[in-house]
Short mmCIF file of N, CA and C and ligand atoms in Angstrom, two decimals:
data_model
loop_
_atom_site.label_atom_id
_atom_site.label_comp_id
_atom_site.label_asym_id
_atom_site.label_seq_id
_atom_site.Cartn_x
_atom_site.Cartn_y
_atom_site.Cartn_z
N MET A 1 -15.96 2.49 -13.36
CA MET A 1 -15.99 2.98 -11.97
C MET A 1 -14.77 3.87 -11.70
N LYS A 2 -15.05 5.09 -11.25
CA LYS A 2 -13.96 6.04 -10.99
C LYS A 2 -13.20 5.68 -9.71
N THR A 3 -11.99 6.21 -9.62
CA THR A 3 -11.22 6.10 -8.38
C THR A 3 -11.37 7.41 -7.61
N LEU A 4 -11.63 7.27 -6.32
CA LEU A 4 -11.70 8.45 -5.45
C LEU A 4 -10.29 8.73 -4.93
N VAL A 5 -9.77 9.92 -5.21
CA VAL A 5 -8.44 10.30 -4.72
C VAL A 5 -8.63 11.38 -3.66
N ILE A 6 -8.40 11.01 -2.43
CA ILE A 6 -8.54 11.96 -1.32
C ILE A 6 -7.16 12.58 -1.09
N VAL A 7 -7.10 13.89 -1.30
CA VAL A 7 -5.81 14.60 -1.19
C VAL A 7 -5.75 15.31 0.16
N ILE A 8 -4.64 15.10 0.85
CA ILE A 8 -4.45 15.74 2.15
C ILE A 8 -3.12 16.47 2.12
N HIS A 9 -3.19 17.74 1.78
CA HIS A 9 -1.97 18.57 1.74
C HIS A 9 -2.31 19.91 2.39
N PRO A 10 -1.63 20.26 3.50
CA PRO A 10 -2.00 21.46 4.24
C PRO A 10 -1.67 22.76 3.52
N ASN A 11 -0.86 22.68 2.49
CA ASN A 11 -0.44 23.92 1.82
C ASN A 11 -0.23 23.66 0.33
N LEU A 12 -1.32 23.38 -0.33
CA LEU A 12 -1.24 22.99 -1.74
C LEU A 12 -0.70 24.11 -2.63
N GLU A 13 -0.92 25.35 -2.21
CA GLU A 13 -0.39 26.49 -2.97
C GLU A 13 1.12 26.37 -3.14
N GLN A 14 1.79 25.95 -2.08
CA GLN A 14 3.26 25.85 -2.07
C GLN A 14 3.76 24.50 -2.58
N SER A 15 2.86 23.60 -2.87
CA SER A 15 3.24 22.25 -3.27
C SER A 15 3.83 22.22 -4.67
N SER A 16 4.77 21.31 -4.90
CA SER A 16 5.24 21.05 -6.25
C SER A 16 4.59 19.77 -6.77
N ILE A 17 4.93 18.67 -6.11
CA ILE A 17 4.58 17.38 -6.72
C ILE A 17 3.11 17.01 -6.53
N ASN A 18 2.55 17.26 -5.36
CA ASN A 18 1.13 16.91 -5.18
C ASN A 18 0.25 17.74 -6.09
N LYS A 19 0.65 19.01 -6.26
CA LYS A 19 -0.09 19.89 -7.18
C LYS A 19 0.02 19.36 -8.62
N ARG A 20 1.21 18.90 -8.98
CA ARG A 20 1.42 18.36 -10.33
C ARG A 20 0.58 17.09 -10.53
N TRP A 21 0.52 16.25 -9.52
CA TRP A 21 -0.29 15.02 -9.63
C TRP A 21 -1.77 15.37 -9.80
N ILE A 22 -2.23 16.38 -9.06
CA ILE A 22 -3.63 16.79 -9.18
C ILE A 22 -3.91 17.32 -10.58
N GLU A 23 -2.97 18.11 -11.09
CA GLU A 23 -3.12 18.63 -12.45
C GLU A 23 -3.30 17.48 -13.45
N GLU A 24 -2.53 16.44 -13.28
CA GLU A 24 -2.62 15.28 -14.17
C GLU A 24 -3.96 14.55 -13.98
N LEU A 25 -4.35 14.37 -12.75
CA LEU A 25 -5.63 13.68 -12.47
C LEU A 25 -6.80 14.47 -13.08
N ASN A 26 -6.68 15.79 -13.03
CA ASN A 26 -7.76 16.63 -13.56
C ASN A 26 -7.95 16.49 -15.07
N LYS A 27 -6.94 15.92 -15.74
CA LYS A 27 -7.07 15.70 -17.18
C LYS A 27 -8.00 14.52 -17.48
N HIS A 28 -8.31 13.74 -16.44
CA HIS A 28 -9.13 12.53 -16.64
C HIS A 28 -10.31 12.50 -15.67
N PRO A 29 -11.22 13.48 -15.82
CA PRO A 29 -12.34 13.53 -14.87
C PRO A 29 -13.25 12.30 -14.95
N GLU A 30 -13.16 11.58 -16.06
CA GLU A 30 -13.98 10.37 -16.18
C GLU A 30 -13.39 9.22 -15.36
N LYS A 31 -12.11 9.37 -14.94
CA LYS A 31 -11.45 8.28 -14.20
C LYS A 31 -11.25 8.57 -12.71
N TYR A 32 -11.11 9.87 -12.39
CA TYR A 32 -10.75 10.21 -11.01
C TYR A 32 -11.66 11.28 -10.44
N HIS A 33 -12.05 11.05 -9.21
CA HIS A 33 -12.75 12.09 -8.44
C HIS A 33 -11.78 12.57 -7.36
N ILE A 34 -11.41 13.84 -7.45
CA ILE A 34 -10.44 14.40 -6.49
C ILE A 34 -11.20 15.07 -5.36
N HIS A 35 -10.79 14.73 -4.14
CA HIS A 35 -11.47 15.24 -2.96
C HIS A 35 -10.40 15.82 -2.03
N GLU A 36 -10.27 17.14 -2.06
CA GLU A 36 -9.19 17.80 -1.30
C GLU A 36 -9.67 18.19 0.09
N LEU A 37 -9.22 17.46 1.07
CA LEU A 37 -9.78 17.63 2.41
C LEU A 37 -9.57 19.03 3.00
N TYR A 38 -8.34 19.56 2.89
CA TYR A 38 -8.09 20.87 3.51
C TYR A 38 -8.88 21.97 2.79
N ALA A 39 -9.15 21.79 1.50
CA ALA A 39 -9.93 22.80 0.78
C ALA A 39 -11.41 22.72 1.14
N ILE A 40 -11.90 21.50 1.31
CA ILE A 40 -13.33 21.32 1.60
C ILE A 40 -13.65 21.71 3.04
N TYR A 41 -12.71 21.41 3.94
CA TYR A 41 -12.93 21.71 5.36
C TYR A 41 -11.82 22.62 5.89
N PRO A 42 -11.84 23.90 5.50
CA PRO A 42 -10.75 24.79 5.97
C PRO A 42 -10.73 24.92 7.49
N ASP A 43 -11.87 24.69 8.13
CA ASP A 43 -11.89 24.75 9.60
C ASP A 43 -11.63 23.37 10.22
N GLU A 44 -11.37 22.39 9.35
CA GLU A 44 -11.07 21.01 9.77
C GLU A 44 -12.22 20.33 10.51
N LYS A 45 -13.42 20.88 10.34
CA LYS A 45 -14.59 20.20 10.92
C LYS A 45 -15.21 19.34 9.83
N ILE A 46 -15.11 18.04 10.00
CA ILE A 46 -15.50 17.11 8.94
C ILE A 46 -17.00 16.81 9.01
N ASP A 47 -17.66 16.84 7.85
CA ASP A 47 -19.05 16.39 7.77
C ASP A 47 -18.99 14.87 7.59
N VAL A 48 -19.11 14.18 8.70
CA VAL A 48 -18.85 12.73 8.71
C VAL A 48 -19.82 11.99 7.78
N GLN A 49 -21.08 12.35 7.84
CA GLN A 49 -22.06 11.64 7.00
C GLN A 49 -21.80 11.89 5.52
N ALA A 50 -21.38 13.10 5.17
CA ALA A 50 -21.07 13.40 3.77
C ALA A 50 -19.87 12.57 3.31
N GLU A 51 -18.89 12.44 4.18
CA GLU A 51 -17.71 11.64 3.84
C GLU A 51 -18.09 10.16 3.69
N GLN A 52 -18.93 9.69 4.58
CA GLN A 52 -19.33 8.27 4.50
C GLN A 52 -20.15 8.00 3.24
N ARG A 53 -21.00 8.97 2.88
CA ARG A 53 -21.77 8.81 1.63
C ARG A 53 -20.84 8.79 0.42
N LEU A 54 -19.82 9.63 0.46
CA LEU A 54 -18.86 9.69 -0.64
C LEU A 54 -18.11 8.35 -0.76
N ILE A 55 -17.61 7.88 0.34
CA ILE A 55 -16.85 6.61 0.35
C ILE A 55 -17.71 5.48 -0.21
N ALA A 56 -18.98 5.49 0.17
CA ALA A 56 -19.89 4.41 -0.26
C ALA A 56 -19.98 4.30 -1.78
N GLN A 57 -19.71 5.41 -2.46
CA GLN A 57 -19.88 5.42 -3.93
C GLN A 57 -18.69 4.85 -4.69
N TYR A 58 -17.59 4.58 -4.01
CA TYR A 58 -16.36 4.16 -4.72
C TYR A 58 -15.84 2.83 -4.20
N ASP A 59 -15.26 2.06 -5.15
CA ASP A 59 -14.64 0.79 -4.78
C ASP A 59 -13.13 0.91 -4.70
N LYS A 60 -12.60 2.02 -5.25
CA LYS A 60 -11.14 2.24 -5.20
C LYS A 60 -10.90 3.62 -4.60
N ILE A 61 -10.15 3.63 -3.53
CA ILE A 61 -9.92 4.89 -2.81
C ILE A 61 -8.42 5.04 -2.53
N VAL A 62 -7.88 6.19 -2.93
CA VAL A 62 -6.46 6.45 -2.71
C VAL A 62 -6.32 7.68 -1.83
N PHE A 63 -5.48 7.59 -0.83
CA PHE A 63 -5.16 8.73 0.02
C PHE A 63 -3.80 9.27 -0.44
N GLN A 64 -3.83 10.46 -1.01
CA GLN A 64 -2.60 11.08 -1.54
C GLN A 64 -2.13 12.20 -0.63
N PHE A 65 -0.87 12.13 -0.19
CA PHE A 65 -0.38 13.16 0.74
C PHE A 65 1.14 13.22 0.74
N PRO A 66 1.70 14.35 1.20
CA PRO A 66 3.15 14.42 1.40
C PRO A 66 3.50 13.78 2.74
N PHE A 67 4.62 13.10 2.79
CA PHE A 67 5.07 12.42 4.01
C PHE A 67 5.69 13.46 4.94
N TYR A 68 5.10 13.65 6.11
CA TYR A 68 5.56 14.65 7.08
C TYR A 68 5.91 13.99 8.40
N TRP A 69 7.08 14.25 8.89
CA TRP A 69 7.52 13.70 10.18
C TRP A 69 7.22 12.21 10.30
N PHE A 70 7.62 11.50 9.23
CA PHE A 70 7.49 10.04 9.19
C PHE A 70 6.05 9.59 9.37
N ASN A 71 5.16 10.39 8.84
CA ASN A 71 3.74 10.11 9.05
C ASN A 71 2.91 10.88 8.01
N CYS A 72 1.61 10.85 8.19
CA CYS A 72 0.73 11.61 7.30
C CYS A 72 0.47 13.00 7.90
N PRO A 73 0.00 13.96 7.11
CA PRO A 73 -0.45 15.21 7.70
C PRO A 73 -1.60 14.94 8.68
N PRO A 74 -1.72 15.76 9.72
CA PRO A 74 -2.65 15.44 10.81
C PRO A 74 -4.12 15.33 10.40
N PHE A 75 -4.50 16.02 9.34
CA PHE A 75 -5.92 15.99 8.98
C PHE A 75 -6.36 14.61 8.48
N LEU A 76 -5.42 13.85 7.96
CA LEU A 76 -5.79 12.48 7.55
C LEU A 76 -6.05 11.63 8.79
N LYS A 77 -5.23 11.80 9.82
CA LYS A 77 -5.47 11.04 11.05
C LYS A 77 -6.85 11.40 11.62
N LYS A 78 -7.17 12.71 11.61
CA LYS A 78 -8.48 13.15 12.12
C LYS A 78 -9.61 12.55 11.26
N TRP A 79 -9.38 12.52 9.96
CA TRP A 79 -10.39 11.95 9.05
C TRP A 79 -10.66 10.49 9.43
N LEU A 80 -9.59 9.74 9.67
CA LEU A 80 -9.75 8.33 10.04
C LEU A 80 -10.51 8.22 11.37
N ASP A 81 -10.12 9.04 12.34
CA ASP A 81 -10.77 9.00 13.66
C ASP A 81 -12.25 9.34 13.56
N ASP A 82 -12.57 10.33 12.73
CA ASP A 82 -13.95 10.82 12.66
C ASP A 82 -14.84 9.97 11.76
N VAL A 83 -14.30 9.55 10.63
CA VAL A 83 -15.15 8.93 9.59
C VAL A 83 -15.32 7.42 9.78
N LEU A 84 -14.30 6.76 10.30
CA LEU A 84 -14.40 5.30 10.47
C LEU A 84 -15.11 5.00 11.79
N THR A 85 -16.39 5.26 11.80
CA THR A 85 -17.14 5.16 13.05
C THR A 85 -17.62 3.73 13.33
N TYR A 86 -17.83 3.48 14.62
CA TYR A 86 -18.43 2.23 15.06
C TYR A 86 -19.83 2.10 14.44
N GLY A 87 -20.14 0.94 13.93
CA GLY A 87 -21.47 0.75 13.34
C GLY A 87 -21.51 1.07 11.86
N TRP A 88 -20.52 1.86 11.41
CA TRP A 88 -20.42 2.15 9.97
C TRP A 88 -19.20 1.42 9.39
N ALA A 89 -18.06 1.66 9.98
CA ALA A 89 -16.83 1.05 9.44
C ALA A 89 -16.52 -0.30 10.08
N TYR A 90 -17.03 -0.50 11.30
CA TYR A 90 -16.69 -1.74 12.03
C TYR A 90 -17.67 -1.92 13.18
N GLY A 91 -17.62 -3.09 13.78
CA GLY A 91 -18.24 -3.27 15.09
C GLY A 91 -19.67 -3.72 15.11
N SER A 92 -20.32 -3.91 14.00
CA SER A 92 -21.66 -4.48 14.02
C SER A 92 -21.86 -5.19 12.69
N THR A 93 -22.80 -6.10 12.68
CA THR A 93 -22.97 -6.90 11.46
C THR A 93 -23.40 -6.03 10.28
N SER A 94 -24.12 -4.94 10.56
CA SER A 94 -24.54 -4.06 9.45
C SER A 94 -23.44 -3.06 9.07
N GLY A 95 -22.38 -3.04 9.87
CA GLY A 95 -21.29 -2.10 9.60
C GLY A 95 -20.37 -2.61 8.51
N TYR A 96 -19.09 -2.32 8.64
CA TYR A 96 -18.10 -2.74 7.66
C TYR A 96 -18.43 -2.26 6.26
N LYS A 97 -18.80 -0.97 6.19
CA LYS A 97 -19.17 -0.39 4.89
C LYS A 97 -17.95 -0.19 3.97
N VAL A 98 -16.76 -0.32 4.53
CA VAL A 98 -15.55 -0.15 3.71
C VAL A 98 -15.01 -1.52 3.27
N ALA A 99 -15.65 -2.58 3.77
CA ALA A 99 -15.15 -3.93 3.50
C ALA A 99 -15.03 -4.17 2.00
N GLY A 100 -13.91 -4.76 1.61
CA GLY A 100 -13.70 -5.15 0.22
C GLY A 100 -13.26 -4.03 -0.70
N LYS A 101 -13.35 -2.79 -0.25
CA LYS A 101 -12.92 -1.68 -1.11
C LYS A 101 -11.40 -1.66 -1.20
N LYS A 102 -10.90 -1.39 -2.39
CA LYS A 102 -9.46 -1.28 -2.56
C LYS A 102 -9.01 0.07 -2.03
N ILE A 103 -8.06 0.06 -1.12
CA ILE A 103 -7.58 1.30 -0.51
C ILE A 103 -6.06 1.31 -0.56
N ALA A 104 -5.50 2.45 -0.97
CA ALA A 104 -4.04 2.55 -1.06
C ALA A 104 -3.58 3.95 -0.66
N LEU A 105 -2.32 4.02 -0.27
CA LEU A 105 -1.67 5.31 0.00
C LEU A 105 -0.81 5.68 -1.20
N ALA A 106 -0.76 6.99 -1.47
CA ALA A 106 0.16 7.51 -2.49
C ALA A 106 0.86 8.72 -1.86
N MET A 107 2.16 8.60 -1.70
CA MET A 107 2.88 9.61 -0.93
C MET A 107 4.04 10.21 -1.71
N SER A 108 4.25 11.50 -1.50
CA SER A 108 5.49 12.12 -1.95
C SER A 108 6.40 12.19 -0.73
N VAL A 109 7.67 11.89 -0.95
CA VAL A 109 8.61 11.73 0.16
C VAL A 109 9.85 12.57 -0.11
N GLY A 110 10.30 13.29 0.91
CA GLY A 110 11.44 14.18 0.72
C GLY A 110 12.76 13.46 0.56
N ILE A 111 12.95 12.41 1.36
CA ILE A 111 14.25 11.75 1.46
C ILE A 111 14.34 10.60 0.44
N ASP A 112 15.59 10.23 0.11
CA ASP A 112 15.81 9.16 -0.88
C ASP A 112 15.35 7.79 -0.36
N GLU A 113 14.99 6.94 -1.30
CA GLU A 113 14.47 5.62 -0.94
C GLU A 113 15.48 4.79 -0.15
N GLU A 114 16.79 4.88 -0.51
CA GLU A 114 17.82 4.07 0.16
C GLU A 114 17.87 4.34 1.66
N GLU A 115 17.51 5.56 2.04
CA GLU A 115 17.56 5.90 3.48
C GLU A 115 16.43 5.23 4.26
N TYR A 116 15.41 4.80 3.53
CA TYR A 116 14.30 4.08 4.18
C TYR A 116 14.51 2.58 4.01
N SER A 117 15.51 2.08 4.73
CA SER A 117 15.82 0.65 4.69
C SER A 117 16.59 0.31 5.96
N ALA A 118 16.74 -0.97 6.22
CA ALA A 118 17.41 -1.42 7.46
C ALA A 118 18.83 -0.86 7.54
N SER A 119 19.50 -0.69 6.41
CA SER A 119 20.87 -0.19 6.43
C SER A 119 20.93 1.33 6.21
N GLY A 120 19.80 1.96 6.01
CA GLY A 120 19.76 3.39 5.73
C GLY A 120 19.60 4.22 6.99
N LYS A 121 19.67 5.53 6.81
CA LYS A 121 19.64 6.46 7.94
C LYS A 121 18.34 6.36 8.75
N TYR A 122 17.24 6.08 8.06
CA TYR A 122 15.94 6.08 8.76
C TYR A 122 15.42 4.69 9.09
N LYS A 123 16.27 3.68 8.88
CA LYS A 123 16.13 2.32 9.44
C LYS A 123 14.94 1.50 8.95
N TYR A 124 13.84 2.13 8.66
CA TYR A 124 12.62 1.38 8.35
C TYR A 124 12.15 1.67 6.93
N THR A 125 11.53 0.68 6.34
CA THR A 125 10.97 0.89 5.00
C THR A 125 9.65 1.65 5.14
N MET A 126 9.20 2.17 4.03
CA MET A 126 7.92 2.88 4.04
C MET A 126 6.78 1.93 4.39
N GLU A 127 6.92 0.67 3.99
CA GLU A 127 5.88 -0.31 4.35
C GLU A 127 5.82 -0.45 5.87
N GLU A 128 6.99 -0.46 6.50
CA GLU A 128 7.02 -0.58 7.97
C GLU A 128 6.46 0.68 8.62
N LEU A 129 6.84 1.83 8.10
CA LEU A 129 6.40 3.09 8.72
C LEU A 129 4.90 3.33 8.55
N THR A 130 4.30 2.66 7.58
CA THR A 130 2.85 2.86 7.36
C THR A 130 2.02 1.70 7.89
N ARG A 131 2.60 0.89 8.76
CA ARG A 131 1.84 -0.24 9.34
C ARG A 131 0.52 0.18 9.98
N PRO A 132 0.44 1.33 10.68
CA PRO A 132 -0.87 1.70 11.27
C PRO A 132 -1.97 1.83 10.22
N PHE A 133 -1.61 2.28 9.02
CA PHE A 133 -2.62 2.37 7.95
C PHE A 133 -3.03 0.97 7.51
N GLU A 134 -2.02 0.12 7.35
CA GLU A 134 -2.31 -1.26 6.94
C GLU A 134 -3.27 -1.91 7.95
N LEU A 135 -2.95 -1.74 9.24
CA LEU A 135 -3.78 -2.38 10.27
C LEU A 135 -5.16 -1.75 10.36
N THR A 136 -5.21 -0.43 10.21
CA THR A 136 -6.51 0.26 10.26
C THR A 136 -7.42 -0.25 9.14
N PHE A 137 -6.88 -0.31 7.93
CA PHE A 137 -7.73 -0.70 6.81
C PHE A 137 -8.03 -2.20 6.84
N GLU A 138 -7.12 -2.98 7.39
CA GLU A 138 -7.44 -4.40 7.56
C GLU A 138 -8.52 -4.57 8.65
N TYR A 139 -8.44 -3.74 9.67
CA TYR A 139 -9.43 -3.81 10.77
C TYR A 139 -10.84 -3.63 10.24
N VAL A 140 -10.98 -2.73 9.26
CA VAL A 140 -12.32 -2.47 8.69
C VAL A 140 -12.58 -3.35 7.46
N LYS A 141 -11.71 -4.34 7.29
CA LYS A 141 -11.87 -5.37 6.25
C LYS A 141 -11.78 -4.82 4.83
N ALA A 142 -11.08 -3.70 4.67
CA ALA A 142 -10.84 -3.19 3.32
C ALA A 142 -9.75 -4.03 2.66
N ASP A 143 -9.64 -3.87 1.35
CA ASP A 143 -8.59 -4.57 0.60
C ASP A 143 -7.41 -3.61 0.47
N TYR A 144 -6.55 -3.58 1.48
CA TYR A 144 -5.44 -2.63 1.52
C TYR A 144 -4.37 -3.05 0.52
N ARG A 145 -4.05 -2.16 -0.40
CA ARG A 145 -3.13 -2.46 -1.49
C ARG A 145 -1.73 -1.91 -1.20
N PRO A 146 -0.70 -2.46 -1.84
CA PRO A 146 0.65 -1.91 -1.66
C PRO A 146 0.70 -0.43 -2.02
N LEU A 147 1.50 0.31 -1.28
CA LEU A 147 1.50 1.77 -1.43
C LEU A 147 2.33 2.23 -2.63
N PHE A 148 2.09 3.49 -2.99
CA PHE A 148 2.93 4.17 -3.97
C PHE A 148 3.68 5.27 -3.23
N ALA A 149 5.01 5.28 -3.37
CA ALA A 149 5.79 6.37 -2.77
C ALA A 149 6.76 6.88 -3.82
N TYR A 150 6.88 8.20 -3.92
CA TYR A 150 7.87 8.80 -4.81
C TYR A 150 8.84 9.59 -3.94
N TYR A 151 10.09 9.12 -3.95
CA TYR A 151 11.09 9.59 -2.99
C TYR A 151 11.97 10.71 -3.57
N GLY A 152 12.77 11.27 -2.69
CA GLY A 152 13.88 12.12 -3.11
C GLY A 152 13.49 13.53 -3.53
N MET A 153 12.33 13.99 -3.09
CA MET A 153 11.89 15.31 -3.52
C MET A 153 12.73 16.44 -2.94
N GLU A 154 13.36 16.19 -1.79
CA GLU A 154 14.17 17.28 -1.19
C GLU A 154 15.51 17.43 -1.90
N ARG A 155 16.09 16.31 -2.29
CA ARG A 155 17.42 16.37 -2.92
C ARG A 155 17.32 16.73 -4.40
N ASN A 156 16.26 16.23 -5.04
CA ASN A 156 16.11 16.44 -6.47
C ASN A 156 15.12 17.55 -6.75
N ALA A 157 15.59 18.76 -6.73
CA ALA A 157 14.67 19.89 -6.91
C ALA A 157 14.29 20.09 -8.38
N GLU A 158 15.01 19.41 -9.28
CA GLU A 158 14.75 19.64 -10.71
C GLU A 158 13.36 19.16 -11.10
N LYS A 159 12.84 19.86 -12.11
CA LYS A 159 11.50 19.56 -12.60
C LYS A 159 11.44 18.15 -13.21
N GLU A 160 12.58 17.73 -13.83
CA GLU A 160 12.58 16.41 -14.49
C GLU A 160 12.31 15.29 -13.50
N TRP A 161 12.86 15.44 -12.30
CA TRP A 161 12.65 14.40 -11.28
C TRP A 161 11.16 14.28 -10.95
N MET A 162 10.53 15.42 -10.80
CA MET A 162 9.09 15.42 -10.48
C MET A 162 8.30 14.83 -11.65
N GLU A 163 8.67 15.23 -12.87
CA GLU A 163 7.92 14.76 -14.04
C GLU A 163 7.98 13.24 -14.18
N LYS A 164 9.12 12.68 -13.77
CA LYS A 164 9.26 11.22 -13.85
C LYS A 164 8.21 10.50 -13.00
N SER A 165 7.75 11.17 -11.97
CA SER A 165 6.78 10.52 -11.08
C SER A 165 5.40 10.40 -11.72
N VAL A 166 5.12 11.27 -12.68
CA VAL A 166 3.74 11.36 -13.19
C VAL A 166 3.28 10.06 -13.85
N PRO A 167 4.04 9.53 -14.84
CA PRO A 167 3.58 8.26 -15.42
C PRO A 167 3.59 7.11 -14.41
N LEU A 168 4.53 7.15 -13.47
CA LEU A 168 4.58 6.09 -12.46
C LEU A 168 3.32 6.11 -11.60
N TYR A 169 2.91 7.32 -11.21
CA TYR A 169 1.70 7.44 -10.38
C TYR A 169 0.46 7.03 -11.19
N MET A 170 0.41 7.45 -12.44
CA MET A 170 -0.76 7.09 -13.27
C MET A 170 -0.83 5.58 -13.45
N ASP A 171 0.33 4.94 -13.69
CA ASP A 171 0.36 3.48 -13.83
C ASP A 171 -0.12 2.81 -12.55
N PHE A 172 0.33 3.37 -11.43
CA PHE A 172 -0.07 2.80 -10.14
C PHE A 172 -1.61 2.87 -10.00
N LEU A 173 -2.18 4.02 -10.31
CA LEU A 173 -3.63 4.18 -10.16
C LEU A 173 -4.36 3.24 -11.13
N ASN A 174 -3.84 3.12 -12.33
CA ASN A 174 -4.50 2.25 -13.31
C ASN A 174 -4.43 0.78 -12.92
N SER A 175 -3.40 0.42 -12.15
CA SER A 175 -3.24 -1.01 -11.81
C SER A 175 -3.95 -1.38 -10.51
N LEU A 176 -4.60 -0.43 -9.88
CA LEU A 176 -5.27 -0.72 -8.61
C LEU A 176 -6.40 -1.72 -8.77
C1 FMN B 201 6.60 19.63 8.03
C2 FMN B 201 7.36 18.77 7.09
C3 FMN B 201 7.83 17.53 7.52
C4 FMN B 201 8.50 16.68 6.64
N1 FMN B 201 8.91 15.45 7.09
C5 FMN B 201 9.50 14.59 6.24
C6 FMN B 201 9.87 13.28 6.68
O1 FMN B 201 9.68 12.91 7.83
N2 FMN B 201 10.46 12.46 5.79
C7 FMN B 201 10.69 12.82 4.48
O2 FMN B 201 11.19 12.00 3.71
N3 FMN B 201 10.33 14.06 4.04
C8 FMN B 201 9.75 14.94 4.88
N4 FMN B 201 9.35 16.17 4.43
C9 FMN B 201 9.51 16.51 3.00
C10 FMN B 201 8.17 16.32 2.28
O3 FMN B 201 7.80 14.98 2.25
C11 FMN B 201 8.25 16.87 0.85
O4 FMN B 201 8.58 18.24 0.95
C12 FMN B 201 6.92 16.71 0.14
O5 FMN B 201 6.66 15.34 -0.09
C13 FMN B 201 6.89 17.46 -1.17
O6 FMN B 201 5.56 17.46 -1.65
P1 FMN B 201 4.87 18.81 -2.21
O7 FMN B 201 5.79 19.34 -3.27
O8 FMN B 201 3.57 18.37 -2.76
O9 FMN B 201 4.72 19.75 -1.04
C14 FMN B 201 8.73 17.06 5.30
C15 FMN B 201 8.29 18.34 4.88
C16 FMN B 201 7.62 19.17 5.75
C17 FMN B 201 7.14 20.53 5.27
#
């Protein structure tokens, strides 16, 4: 069973690390289905039924995105609002179509990990900052898994830093 990797990056052309991760995922088409939201819906009008049909086909779903303003890019929020509909994702006995599916976030982060802690500049851990995702996916009875975050992309511009993330991300996906 393949893993569905939903990529939400508003400017993939300019991306370093998300583009590199996609390149790696593309080497294993038997393992990963990549679904790039901004490429599929350049006008940001989501085909909700097509998305729901896609989700139905996978038991492991990863949302991959760069961390922007302590949050996800806006199109992911819109995707959640549009696709997790009443009667499909929750709210009726025939709903809960996402129930039991393994769902995780995979994020590239500009700032260093130490700054995302109680004693750091940004006070909160990434687990704390992503609580709305945890609650959303628990609300629809999905199996929300611990997130993957790769930090320090702003300070470490070197290619080696980015390359180090690749096996870590692949291990994370394999262990889902
Ligand atoms: C609009 C914008 C907002 C950002 N906000 C944050 C932030 O709140 N925290 C952080 O650690 N990095 C932040 N960054 C840095 C990005 O997370 C980083 O550039 C990105 O993960 C790199 O991924 P890419 O090479 O695929 O674009 C921000 C970058 C942009 C462009």
